[in-house]
Every structure is written in C-alpha cells, then in structure tokens.
CSV table of C-alpha atoms and ligand atoms in Angstrom, one decimal:
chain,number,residue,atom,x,y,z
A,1,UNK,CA,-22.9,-28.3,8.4
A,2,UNK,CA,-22.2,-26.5,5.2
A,3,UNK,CA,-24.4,-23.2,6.3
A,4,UNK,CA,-22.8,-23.2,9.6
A,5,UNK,CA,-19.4,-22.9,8.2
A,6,UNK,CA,-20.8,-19.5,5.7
A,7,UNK,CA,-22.0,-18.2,8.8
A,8,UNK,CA,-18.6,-18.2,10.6
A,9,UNK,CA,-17.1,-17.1,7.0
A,10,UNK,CA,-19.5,-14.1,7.9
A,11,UNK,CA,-18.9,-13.3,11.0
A,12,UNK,CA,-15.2,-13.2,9.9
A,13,UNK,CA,-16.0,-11.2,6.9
A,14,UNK,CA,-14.3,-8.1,8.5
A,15,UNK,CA,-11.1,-9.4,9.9
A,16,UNK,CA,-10.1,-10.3,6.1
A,17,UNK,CA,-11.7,-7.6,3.8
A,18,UNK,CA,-12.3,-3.8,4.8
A,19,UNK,CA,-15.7,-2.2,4.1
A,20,UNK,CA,-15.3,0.5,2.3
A,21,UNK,CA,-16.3,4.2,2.8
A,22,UNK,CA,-17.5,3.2,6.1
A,23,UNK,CA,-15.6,6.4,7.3
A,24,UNK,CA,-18.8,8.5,6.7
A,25,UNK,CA,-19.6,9.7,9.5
A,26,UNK,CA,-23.5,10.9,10.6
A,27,UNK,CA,-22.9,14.3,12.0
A,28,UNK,CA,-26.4,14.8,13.3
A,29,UNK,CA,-25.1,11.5,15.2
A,30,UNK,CA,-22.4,12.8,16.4
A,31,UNK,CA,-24.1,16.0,18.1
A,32,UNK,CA,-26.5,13.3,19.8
A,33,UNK,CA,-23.3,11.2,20.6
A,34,UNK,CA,-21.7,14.7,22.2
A,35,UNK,CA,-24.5,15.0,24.4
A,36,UNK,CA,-24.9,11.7,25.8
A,37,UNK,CA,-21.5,11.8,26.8
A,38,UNK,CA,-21.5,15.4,28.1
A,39,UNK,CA,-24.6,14.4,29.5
A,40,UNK,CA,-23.3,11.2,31.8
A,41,UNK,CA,-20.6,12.8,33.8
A,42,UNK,CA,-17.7,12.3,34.7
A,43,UNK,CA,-16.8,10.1,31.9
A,44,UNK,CA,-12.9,9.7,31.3
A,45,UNK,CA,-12.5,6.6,29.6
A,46,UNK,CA,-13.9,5.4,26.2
A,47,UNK,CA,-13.5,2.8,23.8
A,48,UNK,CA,-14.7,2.6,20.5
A,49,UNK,CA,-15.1,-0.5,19.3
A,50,UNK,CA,-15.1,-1.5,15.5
A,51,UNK,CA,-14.0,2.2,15.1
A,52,UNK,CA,-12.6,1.5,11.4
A,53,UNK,CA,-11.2,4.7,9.9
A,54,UNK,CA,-13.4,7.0,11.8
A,55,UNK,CA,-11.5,9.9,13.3
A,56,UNK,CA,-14.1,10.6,15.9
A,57,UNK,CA,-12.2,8.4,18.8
A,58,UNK,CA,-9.1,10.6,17.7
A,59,UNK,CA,-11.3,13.8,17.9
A,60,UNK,CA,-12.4,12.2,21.5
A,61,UNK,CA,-8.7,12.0,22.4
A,62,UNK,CA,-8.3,16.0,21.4
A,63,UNK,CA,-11.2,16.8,23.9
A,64,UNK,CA,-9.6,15.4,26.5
A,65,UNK,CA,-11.2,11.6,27.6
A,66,UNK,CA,-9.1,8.9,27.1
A,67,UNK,CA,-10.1,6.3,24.0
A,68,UNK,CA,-9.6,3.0,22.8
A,69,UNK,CA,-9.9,2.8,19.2
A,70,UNK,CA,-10.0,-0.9,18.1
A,71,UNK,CA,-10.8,-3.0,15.3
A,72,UNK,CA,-10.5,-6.3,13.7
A,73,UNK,CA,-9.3,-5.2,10.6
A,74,UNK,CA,-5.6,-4.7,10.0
A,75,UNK,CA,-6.0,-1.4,7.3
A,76,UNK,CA,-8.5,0.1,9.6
A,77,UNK,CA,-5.8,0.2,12.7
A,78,UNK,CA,-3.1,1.2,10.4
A,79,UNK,CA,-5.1,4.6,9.8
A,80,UNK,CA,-6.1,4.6,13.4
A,81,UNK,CA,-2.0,4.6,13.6
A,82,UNK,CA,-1.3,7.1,11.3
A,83,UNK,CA,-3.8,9.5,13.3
A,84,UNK,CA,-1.7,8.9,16.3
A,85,UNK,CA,0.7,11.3,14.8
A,86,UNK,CA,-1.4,13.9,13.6
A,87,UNK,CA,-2.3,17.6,14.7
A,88,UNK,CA,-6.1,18.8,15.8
A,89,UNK,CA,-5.4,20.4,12.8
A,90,UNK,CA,-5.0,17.6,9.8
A,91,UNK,CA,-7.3,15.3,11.5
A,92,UNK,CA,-10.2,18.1,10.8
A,93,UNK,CA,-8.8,18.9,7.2
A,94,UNK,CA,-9.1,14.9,6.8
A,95,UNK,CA,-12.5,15.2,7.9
A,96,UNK,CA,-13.4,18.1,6.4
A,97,UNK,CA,-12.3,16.1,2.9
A,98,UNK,CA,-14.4,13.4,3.3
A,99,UNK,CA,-17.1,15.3,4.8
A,100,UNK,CA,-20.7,16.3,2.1
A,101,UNK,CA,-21.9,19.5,2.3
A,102,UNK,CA,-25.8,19.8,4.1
A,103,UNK,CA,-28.5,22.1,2.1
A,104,UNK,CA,-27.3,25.3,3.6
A,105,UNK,CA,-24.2,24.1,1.2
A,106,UNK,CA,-22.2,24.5,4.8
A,107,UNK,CA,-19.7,21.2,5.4
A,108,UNK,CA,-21.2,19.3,7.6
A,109,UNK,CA,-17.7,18.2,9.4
A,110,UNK,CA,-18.1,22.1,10.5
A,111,UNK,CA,-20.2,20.3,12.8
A,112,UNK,CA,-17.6,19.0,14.6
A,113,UNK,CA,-14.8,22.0,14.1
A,114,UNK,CA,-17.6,24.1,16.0
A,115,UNK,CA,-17.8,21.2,18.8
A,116,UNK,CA,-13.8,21.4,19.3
A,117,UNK,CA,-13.9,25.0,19.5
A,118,UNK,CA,-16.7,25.0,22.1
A,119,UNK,CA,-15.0,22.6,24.0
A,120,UNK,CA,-11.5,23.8,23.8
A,121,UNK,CA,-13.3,27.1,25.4
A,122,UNK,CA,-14.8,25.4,28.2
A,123,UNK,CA,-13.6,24.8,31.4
A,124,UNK,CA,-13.4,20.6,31.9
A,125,UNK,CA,-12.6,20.1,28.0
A,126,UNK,CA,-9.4,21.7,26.8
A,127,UNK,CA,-6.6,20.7,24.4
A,128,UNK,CA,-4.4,21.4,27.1
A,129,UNK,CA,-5.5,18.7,29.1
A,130,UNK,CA,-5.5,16.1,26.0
A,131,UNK,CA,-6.8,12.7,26.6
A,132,UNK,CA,-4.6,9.5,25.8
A,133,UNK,CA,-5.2,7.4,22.4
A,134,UNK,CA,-4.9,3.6,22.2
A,135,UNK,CA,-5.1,1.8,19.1
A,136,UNK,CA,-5.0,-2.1,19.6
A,137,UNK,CA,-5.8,-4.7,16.9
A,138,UNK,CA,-8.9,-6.1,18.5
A,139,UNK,CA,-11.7,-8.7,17.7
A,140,UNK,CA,-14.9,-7.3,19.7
A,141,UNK,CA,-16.1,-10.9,20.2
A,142,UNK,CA,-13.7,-11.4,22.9
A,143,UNK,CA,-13.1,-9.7,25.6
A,144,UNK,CA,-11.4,-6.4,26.0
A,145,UNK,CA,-10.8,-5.5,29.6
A,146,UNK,CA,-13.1,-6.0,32.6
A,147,UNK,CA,-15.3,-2.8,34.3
A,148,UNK,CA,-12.6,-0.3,33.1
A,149,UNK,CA,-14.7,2.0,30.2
A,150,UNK,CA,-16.7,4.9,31.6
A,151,UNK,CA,-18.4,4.8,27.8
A,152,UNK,CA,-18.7,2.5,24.9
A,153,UNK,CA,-19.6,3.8,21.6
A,154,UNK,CA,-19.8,1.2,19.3
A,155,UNK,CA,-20.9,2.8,16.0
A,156,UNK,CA,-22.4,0.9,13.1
A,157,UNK,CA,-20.1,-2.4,13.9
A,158,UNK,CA,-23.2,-4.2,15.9
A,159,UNK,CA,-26.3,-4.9,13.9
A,160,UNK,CA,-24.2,-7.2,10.8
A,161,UNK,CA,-24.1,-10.1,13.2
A,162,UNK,CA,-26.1,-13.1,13.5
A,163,UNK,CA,-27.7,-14.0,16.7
A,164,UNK,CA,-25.1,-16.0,18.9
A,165,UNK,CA,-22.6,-13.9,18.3
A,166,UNK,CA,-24.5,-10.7,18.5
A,167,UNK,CA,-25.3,-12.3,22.1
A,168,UNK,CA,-21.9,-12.7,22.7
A,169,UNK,CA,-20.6,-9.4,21.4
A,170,UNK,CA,-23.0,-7.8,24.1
A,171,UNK,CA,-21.9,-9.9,26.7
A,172,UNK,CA,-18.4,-8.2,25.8
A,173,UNK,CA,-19.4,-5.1,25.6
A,174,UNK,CA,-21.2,-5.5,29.1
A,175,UNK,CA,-18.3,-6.6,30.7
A,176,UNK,CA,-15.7,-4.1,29.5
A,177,UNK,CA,-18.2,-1.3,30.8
A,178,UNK,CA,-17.9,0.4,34.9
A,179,UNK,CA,-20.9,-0.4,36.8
A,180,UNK,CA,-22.9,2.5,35.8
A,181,UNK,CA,-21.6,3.2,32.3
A,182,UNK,CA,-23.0,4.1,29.4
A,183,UNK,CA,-23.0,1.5,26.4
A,184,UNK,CA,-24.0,3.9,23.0
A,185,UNK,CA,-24.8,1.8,19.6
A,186,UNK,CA,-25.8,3.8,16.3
A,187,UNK,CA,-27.0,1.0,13.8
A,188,UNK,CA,-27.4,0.9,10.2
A,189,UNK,CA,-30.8,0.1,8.1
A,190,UNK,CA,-32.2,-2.2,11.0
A,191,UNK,CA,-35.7,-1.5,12.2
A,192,UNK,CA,-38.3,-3.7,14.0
A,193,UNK,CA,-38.0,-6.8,14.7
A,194,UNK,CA,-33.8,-7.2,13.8
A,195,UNK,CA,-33.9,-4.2,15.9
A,196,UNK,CA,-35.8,-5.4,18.6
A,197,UNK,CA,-33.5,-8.9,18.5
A,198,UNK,CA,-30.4,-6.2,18.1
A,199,UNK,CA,-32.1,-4.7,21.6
A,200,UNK,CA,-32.8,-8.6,23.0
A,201,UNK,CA,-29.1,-9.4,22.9
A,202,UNK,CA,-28.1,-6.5,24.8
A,203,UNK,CA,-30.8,-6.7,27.5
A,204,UNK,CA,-29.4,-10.2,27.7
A,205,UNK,CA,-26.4,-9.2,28.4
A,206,UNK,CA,-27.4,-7.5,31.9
A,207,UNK,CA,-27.8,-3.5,29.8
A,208,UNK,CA,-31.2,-1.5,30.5
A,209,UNK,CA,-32.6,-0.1,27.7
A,210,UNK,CA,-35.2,2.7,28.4
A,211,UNK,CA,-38.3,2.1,26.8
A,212,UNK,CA,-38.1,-1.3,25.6
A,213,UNK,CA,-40.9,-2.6,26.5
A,214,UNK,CA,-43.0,0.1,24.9
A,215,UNK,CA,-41.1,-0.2,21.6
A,216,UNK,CA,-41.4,-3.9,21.7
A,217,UNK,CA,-45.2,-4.2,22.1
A,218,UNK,CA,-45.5,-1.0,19.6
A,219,UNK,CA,-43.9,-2.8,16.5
A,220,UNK,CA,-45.5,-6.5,17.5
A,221,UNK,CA,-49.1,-5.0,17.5
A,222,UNK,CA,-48.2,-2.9,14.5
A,223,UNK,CA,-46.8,-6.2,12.5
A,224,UNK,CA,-50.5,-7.6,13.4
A,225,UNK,CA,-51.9,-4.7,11.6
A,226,UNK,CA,-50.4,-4.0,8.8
A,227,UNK,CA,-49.4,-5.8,5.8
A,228,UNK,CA,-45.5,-6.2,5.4
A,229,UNK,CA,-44.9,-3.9,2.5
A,230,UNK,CA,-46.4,-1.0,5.0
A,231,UNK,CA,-45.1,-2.5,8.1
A,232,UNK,CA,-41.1,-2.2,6.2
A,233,UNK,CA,-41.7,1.5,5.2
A,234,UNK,CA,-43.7,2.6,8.4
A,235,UNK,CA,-40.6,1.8,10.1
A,236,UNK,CA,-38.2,4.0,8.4
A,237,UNK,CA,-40.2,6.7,7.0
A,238,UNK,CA,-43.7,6.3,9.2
A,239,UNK,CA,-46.5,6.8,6.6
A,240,UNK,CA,-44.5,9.4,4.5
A,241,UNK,CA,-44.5,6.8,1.6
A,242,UNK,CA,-47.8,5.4,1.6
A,243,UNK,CA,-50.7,6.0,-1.1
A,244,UNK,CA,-53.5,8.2,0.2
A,245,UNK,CA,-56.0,5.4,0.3
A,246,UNK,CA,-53.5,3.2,2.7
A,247,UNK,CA,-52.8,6.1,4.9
A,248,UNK,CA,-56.6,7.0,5.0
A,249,UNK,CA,-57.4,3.1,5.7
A,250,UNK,CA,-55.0,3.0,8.8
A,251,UNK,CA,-55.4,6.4,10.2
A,252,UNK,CA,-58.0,5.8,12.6
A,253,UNK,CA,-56.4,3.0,14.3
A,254,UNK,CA,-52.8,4.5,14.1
A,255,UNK,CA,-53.6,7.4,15.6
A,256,UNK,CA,-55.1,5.3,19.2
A,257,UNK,CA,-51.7,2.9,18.8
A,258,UNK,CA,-49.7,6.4,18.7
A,259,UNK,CA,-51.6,7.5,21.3
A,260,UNK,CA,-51.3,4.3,23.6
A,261,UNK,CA,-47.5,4.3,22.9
A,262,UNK,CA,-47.6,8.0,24.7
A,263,UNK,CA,-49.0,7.1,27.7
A,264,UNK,CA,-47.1,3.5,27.6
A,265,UNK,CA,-43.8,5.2,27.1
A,266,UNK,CA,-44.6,7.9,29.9
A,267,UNK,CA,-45.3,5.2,32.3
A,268,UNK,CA,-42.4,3.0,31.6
A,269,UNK,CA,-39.7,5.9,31.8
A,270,UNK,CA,-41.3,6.6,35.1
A,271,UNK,CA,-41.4,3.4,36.3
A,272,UNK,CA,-37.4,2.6,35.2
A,273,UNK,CA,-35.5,6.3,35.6
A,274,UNK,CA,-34.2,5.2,39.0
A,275,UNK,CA,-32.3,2.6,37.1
A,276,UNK,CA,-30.4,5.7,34.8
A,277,UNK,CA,-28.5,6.9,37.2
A,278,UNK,CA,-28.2,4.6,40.2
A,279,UNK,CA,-24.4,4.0,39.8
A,280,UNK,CA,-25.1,0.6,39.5
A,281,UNK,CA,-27.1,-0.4,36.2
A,282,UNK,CA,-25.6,-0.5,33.0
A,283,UNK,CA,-27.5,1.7,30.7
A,284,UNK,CA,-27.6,1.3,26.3
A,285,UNK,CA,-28.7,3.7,24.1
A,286,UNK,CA,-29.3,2.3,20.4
A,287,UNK,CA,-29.9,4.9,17.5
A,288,UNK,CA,-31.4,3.8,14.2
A,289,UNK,CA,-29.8,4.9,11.1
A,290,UNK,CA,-30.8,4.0,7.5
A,291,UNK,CA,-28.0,5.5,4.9
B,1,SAM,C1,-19.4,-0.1,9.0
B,1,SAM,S1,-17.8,-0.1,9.7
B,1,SAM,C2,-18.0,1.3,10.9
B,1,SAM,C3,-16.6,1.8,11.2
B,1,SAM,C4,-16.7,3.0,12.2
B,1,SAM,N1,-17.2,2.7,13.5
B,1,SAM,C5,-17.3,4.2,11.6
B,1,SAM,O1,-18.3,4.8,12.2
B,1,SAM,O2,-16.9,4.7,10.5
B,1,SAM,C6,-17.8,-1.6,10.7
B,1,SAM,C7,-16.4,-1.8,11.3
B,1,SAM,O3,-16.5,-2.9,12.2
B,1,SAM,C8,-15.3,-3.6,12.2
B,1,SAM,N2,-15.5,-4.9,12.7
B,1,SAM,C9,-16.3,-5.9,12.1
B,1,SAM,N3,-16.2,-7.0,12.8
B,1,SAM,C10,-15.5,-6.8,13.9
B,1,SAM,C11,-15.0,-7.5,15.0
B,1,SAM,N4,-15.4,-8.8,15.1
B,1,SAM,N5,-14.2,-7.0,15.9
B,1,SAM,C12,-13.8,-5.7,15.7
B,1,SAM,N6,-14.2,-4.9,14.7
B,1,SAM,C13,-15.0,-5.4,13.8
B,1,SAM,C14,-15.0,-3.5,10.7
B,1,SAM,O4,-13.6,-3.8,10.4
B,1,SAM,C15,-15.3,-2.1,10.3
B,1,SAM,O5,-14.2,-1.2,10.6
C-alpha cells in the first residue's frame, strides 16, 4: 500500500517541482528531429508534449507548422507564455545563451539559426507563412485531442515513468496522433531492456516501430552472453570501454551476432516498409540519448 502511494508521488513528481536545466537541448537531435519531419510530408500540425522550457516548439511555430506546446508543470508553461510574445530574433539569442559550444568552438544553437535560415529560403517553409502556437497547461496522461496531430515529438518526458502509466501515456499519445502520423520520442540514459519495455508500451498502444523485433532478440541474446557489467556498457558505448582481454574474449561471437542482426534487420525493414507509409499505420521513432 505504502509503495504504491511513492509511486503515484512519482509519477506526480513533475506537476509539483520543475527539473531543472532540462532546457538543454541535443542539437545533433534536433537535425535528426528536422528531417523526420521534413521527411513525412505534409505535416501541419504538432504537439510537443512535456515540452518544458524548450524553445524548439516555438522555433517550430517560426517555420511555419502549427504546435502545441504543453506541460504539466506550471513554470515550464509560464516560459512557454513568455515566448508567445517574442521575435525569431530573442528566441535564438535565448538559445544561443544557453546553448555550449561543440570542438570547432562554433555554438552549437548555430545549428538551428542555419536550419531557420534554410527554411525561411525555401519555398513551403517561410516566416511569412508562420504557423500558430498553443501553450495549454496539460498532464500527458490524459488525453489531449483525438486524431488531430500530424506529429508528436515528445522529447525526453517518456522514459521517467513506470510501467502502467508509461502504457497509458502511449495510449494517449496514440490517440492524439492522424491515422498515419508520425509519433517521435528522444529518451534519456535508457538502453536495453527499460528501452525495449519503453518500445513494448508504445507497440501496445497500436504504434509500429521499425525494427523491433530485431533489436529485441539482439539485446535478449546479448544479456545471455555477457556478464551485466559488459552488457550495461555495450549498450551505451558498444565495446569502447572494455579491457583488451574482455573484448578479445567476446570478439568472435560478437562479430556473428553483428552480423546476424544485419541480415535480421534487412529482412524485417523489408518485410514491414509497407506499413511506413500506408496512410494508415501509426509509425514511432524512439532515439536513445545518454547525457
Ligand atoms: C526532462 S524535461 C524535458 C523538457 C523538454 N521536452 C526539453 O526537451 O527540454 C521533462 C518534462 O516533462 C514534463 N512532464 C513530466 N510529467 C509530465 C506529465 N505527466 N504531463 C506533461 N508533462 C510532464 C516536465 O514538467 C518537464 O518539463
């Protein structure tokens, strides 16, 4: 009785207290985020769930889709407020402040001036035909609209969550989402099996996930092999880490299991790439992220 009261204290955790310097944003994410977007079409509408003090919705908004930015915490839509007022111009100098510079020394938040620049050049992108911004106090375990969003990017709000309500947080997400959307999750120091429970929710839920079945079977005949001190690192770093004996131990047989995933993965993405772009399926994308 006592634990399942913590774990609703948990899963409340955010609506109370703010996390802190959550506003980082991954810029190499973002480029990937660009393209799957770009990349799907005729995508107006987009919510961003859990989008705490991130400008990127906002930046979305300036390249001309529509967004939802919504959250659960009260400080978090205050800023996502404040942003409704503000210029292409201060919402880049605000990321440009709390952007790090990359080893060329170059701020990475360039990243995403160059992305507004190319965009405002091409044709279907332009400030001139600027999208609409919502911001709406919003807890993403209920629901939030039914088939309206053309894309869902949900980025690192997903993967704190403990199993129901991860199930039913998908089960949201899947709902709010047009037959035929695009669902895109970037997670935060999760790998193998959390990961694959992360991906079990959402398959759950009705999404595809493309190559699933090939990652799952990788990572359970990998957790038979390996002890769980090499099993942990292998999923971050691969064998980077490990001593020279250890990687000279497992080489053999890693390299057939790399192998095997090749030719499984090939066959799967054949078998399911009808089901990308059928109009029908709902598709999620999950990217890893340790930081
Ligand atoms: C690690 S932060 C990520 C924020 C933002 N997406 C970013 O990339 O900077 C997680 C966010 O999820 C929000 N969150 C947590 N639980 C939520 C819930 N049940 N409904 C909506 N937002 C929630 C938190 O308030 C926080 O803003």
């Amino acid at each position: 009785m006592e634990n399942s009261k913590n774990v609703e204290e948990w899963n409340d955790f955010n609506s109370k207290h703010y996390q802190k310097g959550s506003e980082f944003i991954n810029y190499s994410f973002l480029s990937q985020l660009f393209e799957q977007v770009i990349a799907k079409g005729n995508v107006r509408d987009i919510w961003f769930p859990g989008c705490g003090t991130s400008i990127v919705p906002k930046v979305f908004a300036e390249l001309g889709f529509n967004t939802w930015a919504t959250d659960v915490s009260d400080f978090a839509v205050a800023i996502q407020h404040e942003f409704t007022e503000k210029s292409v111009e201060q919402i880049l100098e605000y990321g440009r402040r709390i952007s790090v510079q990359n080893e060329q020394g170059e701020l990475e938040s360039q990243t995403l001036v160059n992305y507004l620049l190319m965009y405002h050049c091409a044709d279907d992108y332009s400030f001139e035909k600027q999208g609409t911004f919502e911001v709406v106090n919003h807890d993403f375990r209920t629901s939030f609209y039914h088939a309206k969003f053309d894309c869902i990017v949900n980025i690192k709000a997903f993967q704190v969550f403990l199993s129901n309500a991860q199930r039913q947080i998908a089960r949201v997400h899947y709902d709010a989402l047009k037959s035929g959307g695009l669902a895109v999750f970037q997670t935060q120091n999760i790998v193998g099996k959390a990961d694959l429970e992360l991906k079990a929710s959402l398959l759950n839920a009705g999404f595809h996930i493309q190559g699933f079945k090939t990652s799952s079977w990788f990572w359970n005949t990998l957790s038979e092999m390996l002890p769980l001190d090499l099993l942990h690192s292998y999923g971050v770093f691969e064998d980077y880490f490990w001593s020279d004996s250890d990687r000279q131990k497992y080489s053999k047989t890693l390299e057939s299991l790399r192998q095997e995933f090749k030719q499984r993965s090939e066959r799967e993405s054949e078998e399911t790439a009808h089901l990308l772009n059928d109009g029908e399926t709902k598709v999620a994308k999950v990217f890893a992220w340790s930081g």
